[in-house]
Amino acid sequence: MGSNTKEVMVTEQQKHQKSNDASPQERTLKRAISDADKDVRRSEILAAAKRVFSTKGFHSTTIADIAKDANLSYGSIYWYFDSKDALFHELMTVEEQALKDYIYAARKDATTRPDQSFQAAVQATFEFFEADKALVKLLFRDSYALGDRFEAHLFRIYEGFVGDVEAVVTHYQEKGEIIDAPPHLVAFSIAALITEFAHRRLETDDGLPASVVADFVIKLLLEGLLPRRKDRSSGQSN
Amino acid sequence: MGSNTKEVMVTEQQKHQKSNDASPQERTLKRAISDADKDVRRSEILAAAKRVFSTKGFHSTTIADIAKDANLSYGSIYWYFDSKDALFHELMTVEEQALKDYIYAARKDATTRPDQSFQAAVQATFEFFEADKALVKLLFRDSYALGDRFEAHLFRIYEGFVGDVEAVVTHYQEKGEIIDAPPHLVAFSIAALITEFAHRRLETDDGLPASVVADFVIKLLLEGLLPRRKDRSSGQSN
DNA sequence: CCTAATAGATTGACGTATCAGTCAGCATAG
DNA sequence: CTATGCTGACTGATACGTCAATCTATTAGG
């Protein structure tokens, strides 16, 4: 409203002027020319997306939020990713790979070092999740409200995770360290406890340190998994 | 576009005309005049909301979806509820009450009937969730993508649930049926396994019946919770 | 017992805000 | 000078919440 005679004649240059005096410290972004630079920029966007998604959830996160967190403009996100969905899918894939890498390393350790026990393997996995709670939120919590578009992807990731845990379980079953309960159900139970505790502790942050909680979960699991002998790591509680 | 001379003069009666021949069976809704009728209508809306929310998730559900499912018009939802948020909050509260009622009944049973065991209490809770998977989705899964507005409410509900389970755990600890592990952590573990399995089985629907899964979880828990005796429910697996 | 008037339950089109995705233009490295 | 990384205003679509109009059950009046 008002006298819009002038506004109509505004030029593109004027519209695109930037306030050069507002925040001069973070201005003039270095351009990503080489492929290496572009990979870095992609990673920066993914890192920003991980932060924002895990904080606000998928639907409450806007592309503008991610752009702001990554110190980029809105449009630049679309220079590197086709859509919000594509960005989230890629983020899931990247995070899944980190998880897989970790599990595989743990399995390798387990088969290589003879002193490694089932307890150590589970504890290490537990601490891995404790160290990256954003990953827990992204991969194991957001699934539902995300709708059909992501359900299949998240389901596959979870299946893969449980499958990897199952391989560890089978390994120790063959060694006779734990009983021959159905390995898939055992693996799923372990996954459930790890993800729920990781999720939980990042909500409430009670006084308990991660190691104490991990010890508890492992003891709870082991007492049910250890074969019945006279005294084999009998848990003196309290 | 086109000759809109007549359309402009359309009367309100014409705009509100209903297609009397299209679907005559569900037309002419009976009005809710009495307080009892209004309560029924509210409940119908809540039931419709539960169905749609648990199917599509919070953000993907529109008021139009709920209205359609409840056989009401869009505007009528707002006659009974102030906003989508208020509707969801009330739904959470109603579902929480159903959960509380169930747990309290189970506890009463447990203290009254001497033959009731810890196993029976846990198994009953497990089956309760299995029977109402929509509740699991609503109360224990949607929390994240819902954002700050509901996190506190959902957190309170979960805390209450764990607290109730904890009371059951303490009860059986006093009876000496299970060891004196930290009751809150034990309760949280039970809650984690129940909700995760209920959630999981409604995703994959593998061949396993609920009773088999419940048996497995209980056995896994018990082997860790039973005091060390000679032979007390030793699990001959396979 | 029938008809008119009132209350309040019901409807759906509209206003408005949000946000994903587009695009025309700007700016810098080579 | 040119290619292309980068920008942010703009567009279209979606969906919440509002509201004036409509309809029906109940009451008041003849």
mmCIF file of C-alpha atoms in Angstrom, chain A residues 30 45 69 82 90 102 104 122 127 153 165 182 187 214:
data_model
loop_
_atom_site.group_PDB
_atom_site.id
_atom_site.type_symbol
_atom_site.label_atom_id
_atom_site.label_comp_id
_atom_site.label_asym_id
_atom_site.label_seq_id
_atom_site.Cartn_x
_atom_site.Cartn_y
_atom_site.Cartn_z
ATOM 1 C CA LYS A 30 35.569 -18.764 0.036
ATOM 2 C CA ILE A 45 26.112 -29.020 5.028
ATOM 3 C CA ASP A 69 23.901 -23.312 10.663
ATOM 4 C CA ASP A 82 18.292 -31.801 -4.898
ATOM 5 C CA GLU A 90 22.095 -38.937 2.221
ATOM 6 C CA TYR A 102 32.330 -49.094 13.892
ATOM 7 C CA TYR A 104 32.926 -54.089 11.712
ATOM 8 C CA VAL A 122 28.632 -54.716 23.916
ATOM 9 C CA GLU A 127 29.753 -46.137 24.428
ATOM 10 C CA HIS A 153 15.252 -46.612 4.506
ATOM 11 C CA VAL A 165 24.941 -57.290 16.366
ATOM 12 C CA PRO A 182 17.641 -67.257 19.269
ATOM 13 C CA ALA A 187 20.541 -59.047 19.041
ATOM 14 C CA ALA A 214 26.624 -49.634 30.444
#
